[in-house]
Short mmCIF file of C-alpha atoms in Angstrom, two decimals:
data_model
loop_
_atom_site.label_atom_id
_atom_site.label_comp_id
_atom_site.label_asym_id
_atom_site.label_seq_id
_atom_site.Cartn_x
_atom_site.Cartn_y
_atom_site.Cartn_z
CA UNK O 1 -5.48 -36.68 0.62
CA UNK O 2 -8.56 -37.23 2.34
CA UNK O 3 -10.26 -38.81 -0.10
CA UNK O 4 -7.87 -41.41 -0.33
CA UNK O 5 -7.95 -41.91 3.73
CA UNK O 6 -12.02 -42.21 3.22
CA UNK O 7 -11.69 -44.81 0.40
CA UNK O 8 -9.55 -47.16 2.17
CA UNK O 9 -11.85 -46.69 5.51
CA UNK O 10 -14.78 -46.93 2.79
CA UNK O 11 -16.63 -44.31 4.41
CA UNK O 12 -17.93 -40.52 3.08
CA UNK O 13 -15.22 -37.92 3.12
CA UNK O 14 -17.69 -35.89 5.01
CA UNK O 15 -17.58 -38.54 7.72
CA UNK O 16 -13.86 -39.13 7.60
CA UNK O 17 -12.66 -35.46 7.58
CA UNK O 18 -14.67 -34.81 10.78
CA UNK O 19 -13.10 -37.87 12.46
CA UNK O 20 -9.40 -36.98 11.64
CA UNK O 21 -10.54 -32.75 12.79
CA UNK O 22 -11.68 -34.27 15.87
CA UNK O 23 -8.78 -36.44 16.63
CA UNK O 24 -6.15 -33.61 15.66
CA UNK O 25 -7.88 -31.38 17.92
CA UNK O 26 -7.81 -34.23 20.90
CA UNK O 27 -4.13 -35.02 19.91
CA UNK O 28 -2.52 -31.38 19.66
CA UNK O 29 -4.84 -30.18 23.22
CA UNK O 30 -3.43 -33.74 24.76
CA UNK O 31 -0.85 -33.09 27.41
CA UNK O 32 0.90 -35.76 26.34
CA UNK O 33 1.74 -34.38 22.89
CA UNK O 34 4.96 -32.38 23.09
CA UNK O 35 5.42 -31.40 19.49
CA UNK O 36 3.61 -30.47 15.98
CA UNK O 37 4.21 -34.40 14.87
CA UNK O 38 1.19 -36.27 15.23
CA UNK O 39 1.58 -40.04 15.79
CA UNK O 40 -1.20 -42.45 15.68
CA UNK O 41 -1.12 -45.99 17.41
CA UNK O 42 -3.49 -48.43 15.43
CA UNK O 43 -6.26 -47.97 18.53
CA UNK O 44 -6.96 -45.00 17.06
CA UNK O 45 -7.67 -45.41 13.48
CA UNK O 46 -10.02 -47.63 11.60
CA UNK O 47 -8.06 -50.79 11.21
CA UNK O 48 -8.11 -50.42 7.36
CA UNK O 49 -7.12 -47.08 7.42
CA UNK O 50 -3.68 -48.39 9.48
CA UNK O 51 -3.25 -51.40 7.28
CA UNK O 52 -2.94 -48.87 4.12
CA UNK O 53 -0.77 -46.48 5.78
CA UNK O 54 1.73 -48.86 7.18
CA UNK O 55 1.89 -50.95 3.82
CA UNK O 56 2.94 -46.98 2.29
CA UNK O 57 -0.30 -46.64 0.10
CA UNK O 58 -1.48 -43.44 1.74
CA UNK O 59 -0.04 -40.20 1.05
CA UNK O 60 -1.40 -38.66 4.21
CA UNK O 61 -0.09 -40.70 6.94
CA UNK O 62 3.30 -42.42 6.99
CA UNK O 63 4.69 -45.58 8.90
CA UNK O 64 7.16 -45.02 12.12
CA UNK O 65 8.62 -47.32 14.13
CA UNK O 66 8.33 -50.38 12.01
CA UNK O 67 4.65 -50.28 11.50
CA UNK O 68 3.83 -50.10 15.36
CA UNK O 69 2.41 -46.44 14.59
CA UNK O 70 1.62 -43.92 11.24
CA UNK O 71 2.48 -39.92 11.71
CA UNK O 72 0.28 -37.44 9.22
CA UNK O 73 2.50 -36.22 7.21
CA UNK O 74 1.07 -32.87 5.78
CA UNK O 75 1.41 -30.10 9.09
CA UNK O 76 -0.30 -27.56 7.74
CA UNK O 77 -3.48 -29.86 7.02
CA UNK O 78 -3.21 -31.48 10.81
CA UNK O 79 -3.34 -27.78 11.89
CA UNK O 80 -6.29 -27.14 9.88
CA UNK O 81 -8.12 -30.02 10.56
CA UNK O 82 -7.37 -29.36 14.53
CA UNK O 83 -9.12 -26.03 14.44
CA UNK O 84 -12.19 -27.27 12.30
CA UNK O 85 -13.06 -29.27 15.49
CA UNK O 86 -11.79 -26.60 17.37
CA UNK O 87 -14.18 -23.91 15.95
CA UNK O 88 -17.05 -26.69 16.11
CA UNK O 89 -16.69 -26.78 20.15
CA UNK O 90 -17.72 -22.81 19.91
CA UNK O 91 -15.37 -21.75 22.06
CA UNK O 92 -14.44 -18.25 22.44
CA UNK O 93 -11.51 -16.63 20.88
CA UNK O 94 -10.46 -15.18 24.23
CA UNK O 95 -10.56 -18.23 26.28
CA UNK O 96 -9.02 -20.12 22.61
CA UNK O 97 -5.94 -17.48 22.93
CA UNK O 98 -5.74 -18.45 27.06
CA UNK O 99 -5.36 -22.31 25.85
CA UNK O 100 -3.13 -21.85 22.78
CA UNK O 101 -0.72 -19.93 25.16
CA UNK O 102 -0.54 -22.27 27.85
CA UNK O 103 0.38 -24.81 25.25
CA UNK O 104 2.58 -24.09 22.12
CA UNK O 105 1.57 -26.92 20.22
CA UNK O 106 -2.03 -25.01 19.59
CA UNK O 107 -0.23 -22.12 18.36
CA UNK O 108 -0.78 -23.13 14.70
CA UNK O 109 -4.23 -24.14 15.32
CA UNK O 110 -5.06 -21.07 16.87
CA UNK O 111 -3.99 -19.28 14.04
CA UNK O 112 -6.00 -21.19 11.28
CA UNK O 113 -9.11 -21.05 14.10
CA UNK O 114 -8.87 -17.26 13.76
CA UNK O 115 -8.79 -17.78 10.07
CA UNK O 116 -12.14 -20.05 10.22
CA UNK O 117 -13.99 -17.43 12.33
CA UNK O 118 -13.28 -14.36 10.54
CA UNK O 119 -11.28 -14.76 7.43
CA UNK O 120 -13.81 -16.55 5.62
CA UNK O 121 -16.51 -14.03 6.06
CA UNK O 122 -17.43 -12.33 2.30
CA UNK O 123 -15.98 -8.52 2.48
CA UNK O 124 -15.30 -6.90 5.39
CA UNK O 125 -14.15 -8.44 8.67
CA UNK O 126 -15.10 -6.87 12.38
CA UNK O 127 -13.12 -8.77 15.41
CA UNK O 128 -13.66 -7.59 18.88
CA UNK O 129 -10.90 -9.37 21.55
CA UNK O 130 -11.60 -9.58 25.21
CA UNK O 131 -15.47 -7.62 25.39
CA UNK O 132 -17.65 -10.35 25.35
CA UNK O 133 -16.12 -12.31 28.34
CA UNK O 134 -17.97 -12.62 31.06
CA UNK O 135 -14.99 -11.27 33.65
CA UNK O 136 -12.76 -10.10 31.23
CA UNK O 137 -10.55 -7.97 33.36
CA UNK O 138 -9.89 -11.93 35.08
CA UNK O 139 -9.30 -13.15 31.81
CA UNK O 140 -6.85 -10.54 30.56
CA UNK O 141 -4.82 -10.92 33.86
CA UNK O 142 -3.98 -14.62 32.66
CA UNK O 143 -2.60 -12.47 29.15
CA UNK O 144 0.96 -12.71 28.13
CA UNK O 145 3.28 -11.09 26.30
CA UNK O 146 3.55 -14.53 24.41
CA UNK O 147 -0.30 -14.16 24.34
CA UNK O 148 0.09 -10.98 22.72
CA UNK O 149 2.59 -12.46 20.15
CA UNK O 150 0.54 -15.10 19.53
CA UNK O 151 -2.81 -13.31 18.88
CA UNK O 152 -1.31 -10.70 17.19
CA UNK O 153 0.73 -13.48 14.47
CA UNK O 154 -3.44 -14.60 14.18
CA UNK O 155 -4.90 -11.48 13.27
CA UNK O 156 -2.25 -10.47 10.84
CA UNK O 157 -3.47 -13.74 8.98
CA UNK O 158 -6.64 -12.01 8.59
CA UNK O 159 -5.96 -9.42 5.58
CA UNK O 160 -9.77 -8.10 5.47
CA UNK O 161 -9.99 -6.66 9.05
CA UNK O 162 -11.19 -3.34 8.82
CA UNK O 163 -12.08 -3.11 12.71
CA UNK O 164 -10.03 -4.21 15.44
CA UNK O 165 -11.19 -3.63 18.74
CA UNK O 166 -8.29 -5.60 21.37
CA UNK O 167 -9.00 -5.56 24.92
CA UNK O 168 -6.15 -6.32 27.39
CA UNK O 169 -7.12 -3.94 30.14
CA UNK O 170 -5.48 -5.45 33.56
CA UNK O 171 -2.93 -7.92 31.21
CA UNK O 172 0.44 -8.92 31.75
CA UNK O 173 1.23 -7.64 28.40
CA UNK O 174 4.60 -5.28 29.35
CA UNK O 175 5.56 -4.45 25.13
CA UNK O 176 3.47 -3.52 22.25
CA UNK O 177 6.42 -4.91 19.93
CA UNK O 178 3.91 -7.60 18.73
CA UNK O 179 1.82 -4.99 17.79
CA UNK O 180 4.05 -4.12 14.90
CA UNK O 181 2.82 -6.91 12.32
CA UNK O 182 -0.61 -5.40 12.07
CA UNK O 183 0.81 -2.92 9.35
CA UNK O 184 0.28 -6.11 7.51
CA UNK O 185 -3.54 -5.01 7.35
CA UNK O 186 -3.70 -3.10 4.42
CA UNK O 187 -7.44 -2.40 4.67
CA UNK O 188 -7.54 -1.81 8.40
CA UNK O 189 -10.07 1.55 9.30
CA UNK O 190 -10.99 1.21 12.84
CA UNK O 191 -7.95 -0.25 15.41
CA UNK O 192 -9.28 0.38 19.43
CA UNK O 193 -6.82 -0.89 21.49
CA UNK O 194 -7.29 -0.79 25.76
CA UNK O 195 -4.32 -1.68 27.48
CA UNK O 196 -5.45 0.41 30.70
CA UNK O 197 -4.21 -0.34 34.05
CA UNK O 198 -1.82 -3.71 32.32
CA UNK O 199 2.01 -4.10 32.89
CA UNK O 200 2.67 -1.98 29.59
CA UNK O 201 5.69 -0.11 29.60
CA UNK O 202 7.00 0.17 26.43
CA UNK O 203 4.84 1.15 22.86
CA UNK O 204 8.43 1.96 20.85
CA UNK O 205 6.85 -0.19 18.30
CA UNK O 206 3.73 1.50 17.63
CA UNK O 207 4.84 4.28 15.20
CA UNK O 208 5.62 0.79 12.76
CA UNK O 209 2.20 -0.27 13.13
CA UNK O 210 0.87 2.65 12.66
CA UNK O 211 2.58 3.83 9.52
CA UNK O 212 1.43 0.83 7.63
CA UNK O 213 -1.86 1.75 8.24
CA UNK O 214 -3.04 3.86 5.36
CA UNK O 215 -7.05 3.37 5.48
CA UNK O 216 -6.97 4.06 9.10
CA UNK O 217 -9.64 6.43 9.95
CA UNK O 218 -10.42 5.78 13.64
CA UNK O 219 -7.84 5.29 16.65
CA UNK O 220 -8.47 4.64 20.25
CA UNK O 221 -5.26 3.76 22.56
CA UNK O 222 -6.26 3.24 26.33
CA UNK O 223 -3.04 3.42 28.14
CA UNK O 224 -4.53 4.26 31.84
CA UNK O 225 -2.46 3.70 34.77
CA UNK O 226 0.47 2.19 32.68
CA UNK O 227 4.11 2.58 33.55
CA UNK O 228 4.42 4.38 29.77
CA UNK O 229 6.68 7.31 30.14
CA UNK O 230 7.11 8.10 26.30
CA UNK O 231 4.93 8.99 23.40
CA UNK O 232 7.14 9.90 20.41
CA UNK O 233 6.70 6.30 19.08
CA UNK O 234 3.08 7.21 18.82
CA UNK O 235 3.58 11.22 17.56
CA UNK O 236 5.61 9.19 14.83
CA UNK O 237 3.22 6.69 13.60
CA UNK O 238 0.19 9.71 13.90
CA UNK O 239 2.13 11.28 11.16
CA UNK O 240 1.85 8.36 8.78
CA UNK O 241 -1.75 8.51 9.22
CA UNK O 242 -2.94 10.71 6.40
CA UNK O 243 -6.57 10.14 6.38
CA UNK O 244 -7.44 9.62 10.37
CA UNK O 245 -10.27 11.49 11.18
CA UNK O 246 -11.13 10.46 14.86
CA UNK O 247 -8.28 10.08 17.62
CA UNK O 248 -9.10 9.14 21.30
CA UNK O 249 -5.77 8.74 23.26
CA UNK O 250 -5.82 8.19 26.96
CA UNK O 251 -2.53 8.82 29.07
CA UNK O 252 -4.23 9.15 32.72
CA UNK O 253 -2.02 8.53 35.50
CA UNK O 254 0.85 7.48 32.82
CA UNK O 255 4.78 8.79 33.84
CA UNK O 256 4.07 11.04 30.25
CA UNK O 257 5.40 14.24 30.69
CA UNK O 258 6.08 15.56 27.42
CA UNK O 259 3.36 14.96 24.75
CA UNK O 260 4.16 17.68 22.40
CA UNK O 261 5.00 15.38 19.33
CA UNK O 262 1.32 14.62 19.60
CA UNK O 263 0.77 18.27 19.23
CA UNK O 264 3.12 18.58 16.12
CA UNK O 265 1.34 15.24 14.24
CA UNK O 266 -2.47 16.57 14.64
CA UNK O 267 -0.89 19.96 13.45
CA UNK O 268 0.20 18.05 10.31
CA UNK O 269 -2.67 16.09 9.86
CA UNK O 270 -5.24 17.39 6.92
CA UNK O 271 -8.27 14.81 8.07
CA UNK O 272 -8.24 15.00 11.79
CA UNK O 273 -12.07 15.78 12.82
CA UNK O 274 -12.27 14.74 16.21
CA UNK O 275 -9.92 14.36 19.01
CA UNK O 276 -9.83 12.63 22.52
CA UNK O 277 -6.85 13.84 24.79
CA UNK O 278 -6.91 12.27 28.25
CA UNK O 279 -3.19 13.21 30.61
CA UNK O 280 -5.10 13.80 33.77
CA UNK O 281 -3.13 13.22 36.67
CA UNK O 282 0.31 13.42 34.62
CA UNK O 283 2.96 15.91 35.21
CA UNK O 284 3.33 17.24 32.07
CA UNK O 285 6.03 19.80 31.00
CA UNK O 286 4.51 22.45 28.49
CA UNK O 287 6.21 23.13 25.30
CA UNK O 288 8.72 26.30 24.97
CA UNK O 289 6.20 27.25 22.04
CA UNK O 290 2.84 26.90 20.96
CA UNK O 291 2.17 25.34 17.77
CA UNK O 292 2.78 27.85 14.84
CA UNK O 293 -0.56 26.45 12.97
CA UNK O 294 -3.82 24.82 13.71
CA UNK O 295 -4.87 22.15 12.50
CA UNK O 296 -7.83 23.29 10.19
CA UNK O 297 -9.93 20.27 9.75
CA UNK O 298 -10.20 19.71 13.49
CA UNK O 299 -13.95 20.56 14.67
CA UNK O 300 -14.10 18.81 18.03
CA UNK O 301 -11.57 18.49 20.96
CA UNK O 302 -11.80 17.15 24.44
CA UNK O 303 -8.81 17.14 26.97
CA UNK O 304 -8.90 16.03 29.83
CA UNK O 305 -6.06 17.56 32.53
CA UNK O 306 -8.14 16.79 35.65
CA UNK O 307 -5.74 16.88 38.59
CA UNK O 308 -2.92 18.27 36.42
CA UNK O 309 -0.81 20.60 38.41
CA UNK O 310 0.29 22.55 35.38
CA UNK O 311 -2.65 23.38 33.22
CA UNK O 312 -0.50 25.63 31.20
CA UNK O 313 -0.26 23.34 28.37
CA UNK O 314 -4.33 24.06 27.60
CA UNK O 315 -3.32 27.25 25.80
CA UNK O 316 -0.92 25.41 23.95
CA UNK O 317 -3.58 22.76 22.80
CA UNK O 318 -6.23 25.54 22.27
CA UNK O 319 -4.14 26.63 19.70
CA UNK O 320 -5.28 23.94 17.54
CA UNK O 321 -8.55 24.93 16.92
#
């Protein structure tokens, strides 16, 4: 399709595909443009290039209104296009996320941008979301929960992830629910997610992303001063995890008061090497029993129950070792 467009304009493809990325990217981050369509008045376009499309003789852009403007008529290739320029600008995937959700109409390019910067990359892909920004707890305040759906629907694109490390400390995230499509990444080993001190309240969709996750070896969940008050989603998903050796899970100053599914998955897990267990300053209820087995393959724990009124529950965790 280019090629033709480049023939008629008689210049290199090269040339031509960079002038139609940069003019999708101007067109869909326009806030004039208030839908995926992208129409073209003959300003914009090599003269040539608006003769032939108007006359029908290019399979890229199509005629509207009687010849008074073309429209390209292949989406997924205007979305493409838009985040080759996109990508060329060098712009940060956090502040790229901050854009795209201000402005539905870069939701698509987002996605293929994410594609460019990681899904091309030979083996193994690392991405690392909101810790390279130079006031990133600013930044993350600006977050969504349609940012969250939208980043999430961008990294799910990305099938050879094998770390994720998402930072949304101090976000206006309130659900993990978009969280759910990353059981899509099959070959996923590291996911480190920080949600600390955001507007989450409700992970009920975590134990589905989790239980997709069959190569995960290494979990982190930073839910800090969040309103989350219950952790059997998460108990649930643990228990899918067959081969996780690492677990760092922080609860501080969460409304958690009973995290003895928790207990019950690392009993049942064969893997489990090292484990992270933060519920300082929650009131937590202690289980009626102590868990009737360790768990064998743990070698290292560290719980933290500073400011704990009932530290009974340590005898109960002890009995893991």
């Amino acid at each position: 399709l280019l090629a033709q467009v480049a023939k008629a304009a008689g210049k290199p493809i090269c040339k031509m595909q960079s002038f139609l990325s940069d003019l999708c990217y101007r067109k869909y981050a326009s806030p004039k443009q208030c839908d995926h369509v992208l129409r073209l008045a003959r300003e914009e376009l090599d003269e040539a290039i608006f003769q032939e499309a108007v006359g029908g003789r290019l399979s890229l852009l199509e005629p509207l209104q009687g010849g008074e403007m073309v429209r390209i008529c292949n989406s997924s290739l205007s979305f493409c296009l838009a985040a080759e320029a996109w990508a060329a600008t060098g712009e940060p995937l956090e502040s790229a996320c901050l854009k795209a959700q201000r402005k539905k109409e870069l939701h698509e390019p987002f996605r293929y941008l994410t594609q460019l910067k990681f899904g091309n990359l030979e083996g193994k892909a690392h991405m690392c979301f909101g810790q390279r920004a130079e006031s990133p707890r600013r930044q993350n305040a600006a977050v969504n929960q349609s940012g969250l759906e939208l980043l999430s629907s961008a990294v799910t694109s990305v099938r050879t992830l094998v770390t994720l490390n998402l930072n949304l400390s101090g976000s206006a995230v309130q659900s993990l629910a978009p969280l759910a499509g990353l059981r899509a990444l099959r070959q996923l080993q590291a996911l480190l997610l920080d949600f600390s001190s955001s507007k989450v309240c409700d992970i009920s969709s975590i134990g589905d992303c989790l239980a997709g996750l069959a190569c995960l070896k290494h979990l982190a969940l930073n839910l800090k001063k969040t309103a989350v008050c219950d952790v059997a989603p998460l108990a649930h998903g643990l228990s899918g995890c067959l081969i996780l050796s690492e677990l760092d899970i922080n609860l501080e100053d969460t409304q958690v008061k009973d995290v003895s599914g928790l207990e019950l998955s690392i009993v049942g897990s064969k893997r489990l090497e090292k484990m992270t267990l933060s519920i300082a300053g929650c009131e937590l209820q202690a289980p009626a029993e102590a868990a009737a087995a360790g768990c064998g393959s743990l070698r290292e724990l560290t719980l933290d129950m500073s400011r704990c009124k009932d530290i009974s529950f340590v005898s109960h965790m002890w009995a893991l070792l």
